[in-house]
Amino acid sequence: THFRVTLRRSAISLGHRIQGTLAALGLRRRMQTVYHPHTPEAAGMILAVKELVEVENVPSSAVRTAGQQRAERKAPRGFTVVGS
């Protein structure tokens, strides 16, 4: 299983140590989501910034790469004619 970590609060006015922890987790901007396997290192980093992030446990089948997340958000191509 994996941790799904989403940055909910900005760390712009916080110390360099907390900003470094977020960078180590791979979080750059608000509402960004990353996946990490269950390891003591990842759990420790998450605990250090627990007030800023939202964490969920997800199965390995639910893990998405950045490209897959982008493709899921993208609107479908083309257009449809409605009601004629």
Short mmCIF file of the C-alpha atoms (twelve columns), coordinates in Angstrom:
data_MODEL
# 
_entry.id   MODEL 
# 
loop_
_atom_site.group_PDB 
_atom_site.id 
_atom_site.type_symbol 
_atom_site.label_atom_id 
_atom_site.label_alt_id 
_atom_site.label_comp_id 
_atom_site.label_asym_id 
_atom_site.label_seq_id 
_atom_site.Cartn_x 
_atom_site.Cartn_y 
_atom_site.Cartn_z 
_atom_site.pdbx_PDB_model_num 
ATOM 1  C CA . THR A 1  0.000   0.000  0.000   1 
ATOM 2  C CA . HIS A 2  0.959   3.643  -0.435  1 
ATOM 3  C CA . PHE A 3  0.418   7.037  1.142   1 
ATOM 4  C CA . ARG A 4  -1.456  9.544  -1.015  1 
ATOM 5  C CA . VAL A 5  -0.172  12.929 0.195   1 
ATOM 6  C CA . THR A 6  -1.874  16.178 -0.863  1 
ATOM 7  C CA . LEU A 7  -0.516  19.594 0.130   1 
ATOM 8  C CA . ARG A 8  -3.458  21.582 1.521   1 
ATOM 9  C CA . ARG A 9  -1.757  24.534 3.230   1 
ATOM 10 C CA . SER A 10 1.062   26.683 1.906   1 
ATOM 11 C CA . ALA A 11 4.451   26.694 3.652   1 
ATOM 12 C CA . ILE A 12 5.504   30.048 2.232   1 
ATOM 13 C CA . SER A 13 6.040   31.746 5.608   1 
ATOM 14 C CA . LEU A 14 7.381   28.716 7.442   1 
ATOM 15 C CA . GLY A 15 10.991  27.792 8.097   1 
ATOM 16 C CA . HIS A 16 13.461  26.326 5.644   1 
ATOM 17 C CA . ARG A 17 13.380  22.997 7.458   1 
ATOM 18 C CA . ILE A 18 9.654   22.513 6.794   1 
ATOM 19 C CA . GLN A 19 10.004  23.754 3.213   1 
ATOM 20 C CA . GLY A 20 12.830  21.267 2.719   1 
ATOM 21 C CA . THR A 21 10.674  18.450 4.054   1 
ATOM 22 C CA . LEU A 22 7.931   19.316 1.569   1 
ATOM 23 C CA . ALA A 23 10.481  19.410 -1.236  1 
ATOM 24 C CA . ALA A 24 11.774  15.987 -0.155  1 
ATOM 25 C CA . LEU A 25 8.213   14.677 -0.324  1 
ATOM 26 C CA . GLY A 26 7.960   16.088 -3.856  1 
ATOM 27 C CA . LEU A 27 5.315   18.711 -3.020  1 
ATOM 28 C CA . ARG A 28 5.778   22.080 -4.731  1 
ATOM 29 C CA . ARG A 29 2.342   23.708 -4.863  1 
ATOM 30 C CA . ARG A 30 -0.991  23.595 -3.069  1 
ATOM 31 C CA . MET A 31 -3.399  20.814 -4.011  1 
ATOM 32 C CA . GLN A 32 -0.559  18.788 -5.557  1 
ATOM 33 C CA . THR A 33 -0.791  15.049 -4.878  1 
ATOM 34 C CA . VAL A 34 2.094   12.588 -4.674  1 
ATOM 35 C CA . TYR A 35 2.287   8.899  -3.775  1 
ATOM 36 C CA . HIS A 36 4.873   7.310  -1.475  1 
ATOM 37 C CA . PRO A 37 5.244   3.671  -0.434  1 
ATOM 38 C CA . HIS A 38 4.787   2.826  3.228   1 
ATOM 39 C CA . THR A 39 8.260   3.313  4.703   1 
ATOM 40 C CA . PRO A 40 9.423   4.715  8.048   1 
ATOM 41 C CA . GLU A 41 11.203  7.546  6.210   1 
ATOM 42 C CA . ALA A 42 8.060   8.664  4.376   1 
ATOM 43 C CA . ALA A 43 5.984   8.367  7.554   1 
ATOM 44 C CA . GLY A 44 8.464   10.533 9.460   1 
ATOM 45 C CA . MET A 45 8.446   13.248 6.801   1 
ATOM 46 C CA . ILE A 46 4.650   13.234 6.737   1 
ATOM 47 C CA . LEU A 47 4.506   13.558 10.521  1 
ATOM 48 C CA . ALA A 48 6.843   16.564 10.367  1 
ATOM 49 C CA . VAL A 49 4.375   18.456 8.145   1 
ATOM 50 C CA . LYS A 50 1.099   16.867 9.296   1 
ATOM 51 C CA . GLU A 51 -0.616  20.252 9.718   1 
ATOM 52 C CA . LEU A 52 -0.070  21.122 6.051   1 
ATOM 53 C CA . VAL A 53 -0.961  17.882 4.267   1 
ATOM 54 C CA . GLU A 54 -3.830  15.448 3.874   1 
ATOM 55 C CA . VAL A 55 -2.838  11.775 3.890   1 
ATOM 56 C CA . GLU A 56 -4.765  8.693  2.789   1 
ATOM 57 C CA . ASN A 57 -3.794  5.033  2.562   1 
ATOM 58 C CA . VAL A 58 -4.400  3.687  -0.937  1 
ATOM 59 C CA . PRO A 59 -3.712  0.292  -2.519  1 
ATOM 60 C CA . SER A 60 -0.916  -0.064 -5.029  1 
ATOM 61 C CA . SER A 61 -3.462  -0.280 -7.858  1 
ATOM 62 C CA . ALA A 62 -4.643  3.292  -7.106  1 
ATOM 63 C CA . VAL A 63 -1.180  4.873  -7.486  1 
ATOM 64 C CA . ARG A 64 -1.047  7.377  -10.379 1 
ATOM 65 C CA . THR A 65 1.988   9.007  -11.964 1 
ATOM 66 C CA . ALA A 66 2.024   12.743 -12.627 1 
ATOM 67 C CA . GLY A 67 1.263   12.109 -16.300 1 
ATOM 68 C CA . GLN A 68 -1.703  9.890  -15.470 1 
ATOM 69 C CA . GLN A 69 -3.098  12.503 -13.064 1 
ATOM 70 C CA . ARG A 70 -2.765  15.177 -15.768 1 
ATOM 71 C CA . ALA A 71 -4.544  12.961 -18.321 1 
ATOM 72 C CA . GLU A 72 -7.438  12.342 -15.906 1 
ATOM 73 C CA . ARG A 73 -7.965  16.093 -15.430 1 
ATOM 74 C CA . LYS A 74 -7.794  16.920 -19.138 1 
ATOM 75 C CA . ALA A 75 -11.048 17.699 -20.942 1 
ATOM 76 C CA . PRO A 76 -12.078 15.412 -23.804 1 
ATOM 77 C CA . ARG A 77 -11.120 16.585 -27.289 1 
ATOM 78 C CA . GLY A 78 -13.646 17.949 -29.743 1 
ATOM 79 C CA . PHE A 79 -17.181 19.090 -29.121 1 
ATOM 80 C CA . THR A 80 -20.671 17.657 -29.026 1 
ATOM 81 C CA . VAL A 81 -23.859 19.142 -30.436 1 
ATOM 82 C CA . VAL A 82 -26.552 19.186 -27.784 1 
ATOM 83 C CA . GLY A 83 -30.300 19.327 -28.514 1 
ATOM 84 C CA . SER A 84 -30.811 19.984 -32.191 1 
# 
